[in-house]
Tab-separated table of C-alpha atoms in Angstrom:
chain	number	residue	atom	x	y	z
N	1	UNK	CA	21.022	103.340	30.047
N	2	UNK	CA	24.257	104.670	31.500
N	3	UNK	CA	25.523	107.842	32.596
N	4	UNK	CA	28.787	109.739	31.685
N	5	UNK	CA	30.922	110.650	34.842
N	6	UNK	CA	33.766	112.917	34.721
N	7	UNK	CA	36.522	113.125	37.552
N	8	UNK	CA	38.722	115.367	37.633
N	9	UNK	CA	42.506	114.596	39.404
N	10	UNK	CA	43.770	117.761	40.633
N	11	UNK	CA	47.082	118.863	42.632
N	12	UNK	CA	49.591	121.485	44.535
N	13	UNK	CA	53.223	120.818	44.436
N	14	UNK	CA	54.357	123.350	47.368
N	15	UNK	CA	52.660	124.325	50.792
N	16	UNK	CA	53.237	127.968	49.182
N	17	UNK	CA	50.384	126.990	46.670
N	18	UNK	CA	47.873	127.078	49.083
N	19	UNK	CA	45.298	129.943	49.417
N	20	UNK	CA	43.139	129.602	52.487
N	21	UNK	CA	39.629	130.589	52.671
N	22	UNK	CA	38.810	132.909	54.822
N	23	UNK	CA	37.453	131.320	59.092
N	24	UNK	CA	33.181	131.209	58.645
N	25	UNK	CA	31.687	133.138	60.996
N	26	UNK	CA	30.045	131.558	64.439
N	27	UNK	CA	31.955	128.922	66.286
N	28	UNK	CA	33.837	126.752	63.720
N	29	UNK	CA	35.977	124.287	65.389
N	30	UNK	CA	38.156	121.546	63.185
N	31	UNK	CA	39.731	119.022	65.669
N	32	UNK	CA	41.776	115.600	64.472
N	33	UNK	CA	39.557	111.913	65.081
N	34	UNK	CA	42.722	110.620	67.276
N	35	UNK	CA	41.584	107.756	68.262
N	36	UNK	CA	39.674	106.141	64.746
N	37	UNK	CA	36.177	104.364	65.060
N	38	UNK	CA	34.794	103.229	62.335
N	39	UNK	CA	31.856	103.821	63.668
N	40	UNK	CA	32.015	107.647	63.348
N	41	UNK	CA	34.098	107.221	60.143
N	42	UNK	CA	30.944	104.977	58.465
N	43	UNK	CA	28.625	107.867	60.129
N	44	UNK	CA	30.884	110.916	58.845
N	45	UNK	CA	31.102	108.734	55.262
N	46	UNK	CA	27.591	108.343	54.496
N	47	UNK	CA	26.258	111.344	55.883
N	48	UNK	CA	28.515	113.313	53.952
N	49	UNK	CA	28.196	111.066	50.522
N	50	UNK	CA	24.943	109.847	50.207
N	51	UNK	CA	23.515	112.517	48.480
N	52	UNK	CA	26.491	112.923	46.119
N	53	UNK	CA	26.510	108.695	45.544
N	54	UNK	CA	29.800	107.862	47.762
N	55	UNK	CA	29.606	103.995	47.554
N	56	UNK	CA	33.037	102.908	47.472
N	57	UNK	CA	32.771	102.198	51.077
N	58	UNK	CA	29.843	100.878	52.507
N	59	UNK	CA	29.751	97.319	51.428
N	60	UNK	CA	33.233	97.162	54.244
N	61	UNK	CA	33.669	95.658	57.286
N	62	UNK	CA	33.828	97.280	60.212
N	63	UNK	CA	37.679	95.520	60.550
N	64	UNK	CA	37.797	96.626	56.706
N	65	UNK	CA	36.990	100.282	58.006
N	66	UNK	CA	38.735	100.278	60.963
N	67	UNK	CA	42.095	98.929	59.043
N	68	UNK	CA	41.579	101.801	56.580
N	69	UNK	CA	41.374	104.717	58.805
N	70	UNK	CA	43.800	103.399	61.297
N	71	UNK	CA	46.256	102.714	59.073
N	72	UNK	CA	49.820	104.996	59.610
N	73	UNK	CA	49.720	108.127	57.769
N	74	UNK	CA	45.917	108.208	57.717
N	75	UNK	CA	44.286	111.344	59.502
N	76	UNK	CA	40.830	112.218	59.984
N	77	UNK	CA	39.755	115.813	60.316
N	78	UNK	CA	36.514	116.810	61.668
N	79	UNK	CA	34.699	120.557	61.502
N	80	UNK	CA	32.099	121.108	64.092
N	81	UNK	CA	29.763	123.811	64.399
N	82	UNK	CA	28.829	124.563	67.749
N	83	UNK	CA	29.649	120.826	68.611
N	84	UNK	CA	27.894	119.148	65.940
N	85	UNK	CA	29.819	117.649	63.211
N	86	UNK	CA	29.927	119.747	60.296
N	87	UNK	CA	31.853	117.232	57.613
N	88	UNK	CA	35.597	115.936	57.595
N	89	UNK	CA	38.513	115.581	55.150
N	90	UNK	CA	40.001	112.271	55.143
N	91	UNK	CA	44.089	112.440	54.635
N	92	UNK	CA	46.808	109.224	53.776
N	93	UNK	CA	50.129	109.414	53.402
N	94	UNK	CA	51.500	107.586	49.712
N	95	UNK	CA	54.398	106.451	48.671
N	96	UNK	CA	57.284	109.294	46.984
N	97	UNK	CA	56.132	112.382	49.439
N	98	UNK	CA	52.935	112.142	48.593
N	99	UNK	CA	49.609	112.823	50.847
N	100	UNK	CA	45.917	112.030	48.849
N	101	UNK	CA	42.916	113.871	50.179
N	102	UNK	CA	41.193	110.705	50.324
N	103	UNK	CA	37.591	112.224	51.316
N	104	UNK	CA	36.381	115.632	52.092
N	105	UNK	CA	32.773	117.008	52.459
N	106	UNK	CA	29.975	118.653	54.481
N	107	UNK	CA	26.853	117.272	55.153
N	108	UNK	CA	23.927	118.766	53.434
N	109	UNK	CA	22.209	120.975	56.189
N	110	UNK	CA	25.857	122.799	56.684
N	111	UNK	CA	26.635	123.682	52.683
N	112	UNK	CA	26.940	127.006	51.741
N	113	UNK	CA	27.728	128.413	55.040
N	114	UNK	CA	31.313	128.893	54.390
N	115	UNK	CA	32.791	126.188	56.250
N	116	UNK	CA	33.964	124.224	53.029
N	117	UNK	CA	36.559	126.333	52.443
N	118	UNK	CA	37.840	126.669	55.757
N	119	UNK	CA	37.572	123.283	56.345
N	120	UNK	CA	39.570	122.260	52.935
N	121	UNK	CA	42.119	125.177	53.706
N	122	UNK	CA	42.756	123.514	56.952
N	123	UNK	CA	43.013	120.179	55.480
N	124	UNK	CA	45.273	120.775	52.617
N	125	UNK	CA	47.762	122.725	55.550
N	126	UNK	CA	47.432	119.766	58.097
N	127	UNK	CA	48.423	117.160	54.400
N	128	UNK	CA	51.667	119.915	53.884
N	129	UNK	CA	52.290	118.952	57.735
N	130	UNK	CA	51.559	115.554	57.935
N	131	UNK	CA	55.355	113.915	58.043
N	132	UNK	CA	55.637	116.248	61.406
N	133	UNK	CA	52.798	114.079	62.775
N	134	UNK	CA	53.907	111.007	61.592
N	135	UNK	CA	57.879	109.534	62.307
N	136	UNK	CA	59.311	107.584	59.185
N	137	UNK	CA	57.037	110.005	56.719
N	138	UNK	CA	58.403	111.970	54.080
N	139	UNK	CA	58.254	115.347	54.198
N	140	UNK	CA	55.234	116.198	52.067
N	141	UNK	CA	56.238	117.300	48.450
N	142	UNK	CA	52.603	116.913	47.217
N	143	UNK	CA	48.830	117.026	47.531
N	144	UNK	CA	46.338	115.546	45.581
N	145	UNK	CA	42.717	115.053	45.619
N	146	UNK	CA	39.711	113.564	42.739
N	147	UNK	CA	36.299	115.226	42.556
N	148	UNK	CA	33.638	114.065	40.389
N	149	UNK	CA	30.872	115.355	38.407
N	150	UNK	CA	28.196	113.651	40.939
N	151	UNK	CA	30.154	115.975	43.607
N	152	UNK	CA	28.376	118.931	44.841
N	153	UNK	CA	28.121	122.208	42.624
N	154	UNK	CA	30.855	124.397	44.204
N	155	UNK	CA	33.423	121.209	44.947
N	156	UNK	CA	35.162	122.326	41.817
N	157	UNK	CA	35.437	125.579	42.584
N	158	UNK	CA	36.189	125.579	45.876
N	159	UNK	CA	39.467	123.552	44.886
N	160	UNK	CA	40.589	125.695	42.191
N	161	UNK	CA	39.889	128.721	45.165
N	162	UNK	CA	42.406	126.518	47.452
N	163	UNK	CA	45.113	126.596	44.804
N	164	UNK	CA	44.716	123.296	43.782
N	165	UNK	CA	45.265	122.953	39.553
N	166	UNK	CA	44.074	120.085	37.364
N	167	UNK	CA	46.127	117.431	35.924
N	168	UNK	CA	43.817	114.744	34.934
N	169	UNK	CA	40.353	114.494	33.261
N	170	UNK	CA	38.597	110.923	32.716
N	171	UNK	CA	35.216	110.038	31.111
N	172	UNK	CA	33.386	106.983	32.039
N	173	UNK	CA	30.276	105.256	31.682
N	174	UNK	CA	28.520	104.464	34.822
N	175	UNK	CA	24.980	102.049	35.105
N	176	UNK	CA	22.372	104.132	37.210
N	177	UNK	CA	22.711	102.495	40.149
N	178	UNK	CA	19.778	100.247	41.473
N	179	UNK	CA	17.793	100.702	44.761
């Protein structure tokens, strides 16, 4: 028996259509992975997806990993909470001025605390910024992310919050996965 997914491609086409969410309360710190393990990428990765079904990943290599997240253009963004990680948006520069939010997410015990807007707010402002990070990059002319109907209840909404407007809906039929 399958299952019907739906994902959802969705976009902003100017740093102007951005509209941050407001700073959670508490100490709320987002700081950039500088120096990229994939190690704390893997942890970040599957602590973050495995109760929404991110898969794409885990059957890499650590070199696989590594070369993924230390590739140029690629930025990892981390929220902590009183210095525990919180979740992370994953950013990489593309070809024509374009930046892909690659991976973004909370884990579970820090959902619906507020930090998921903050922490895509922040995001989406650092992928607008990216070329000043990164010599040889194109000035960012666009941002783009997927989401997926196996994504969290409010992932939707908390794009369409950030500005961010649809531009592609797919269907597909997915096999349950096995344990």
């Amino acid at each position: 028996m399958s299952i019907s997914v739906t994902t959802w491609s969705l976009e902003q086409t100017s740093p102007d259509d951005l509209r941050p969410a407001a700073t959670p309360p508490g100490e709320v710190r987002i700081v950039r992975a500088e120096a990229p393990s994939a190690e704390f990428s893997r942890f970040l990765y599957s602590a973050v997806g495995d109760d929404v079904s991110w898969r794409d990943r885990l059957s890499l290599t650590r070199e696989q990993w590594h070369e993924s997240i230390a590739a140029p253009g690629v930025e990892t963004w981390v929220a902590y909470e009183r210095g525990t990680p919180a979740g992370y948006i994953e950013l990489a520069a593309q070809d024509r001025a374009t930046v892909e939010i690659v991976y973004f997410g909370l884990l579970p015990a820090f959902r619906g605390r507020r930090i998921g807007g903050h922490l895509l707010s922040y995001g989406t402002a650092r992928a607008w910024d990216l070329a000043e990070r990164w010599p040889g990059t194109e000035p960012t002319e666009r941002v783009w992310l997927h989401t997926c109907s196996k994504d969290g209840p409010h992932a939707m909404d908390n794009y369409l919050r950030r500005g961010f407007r649809l531009f592609d809906t797919k269907i597909e039929e997915e096999s349950p996965a096995t344990p």
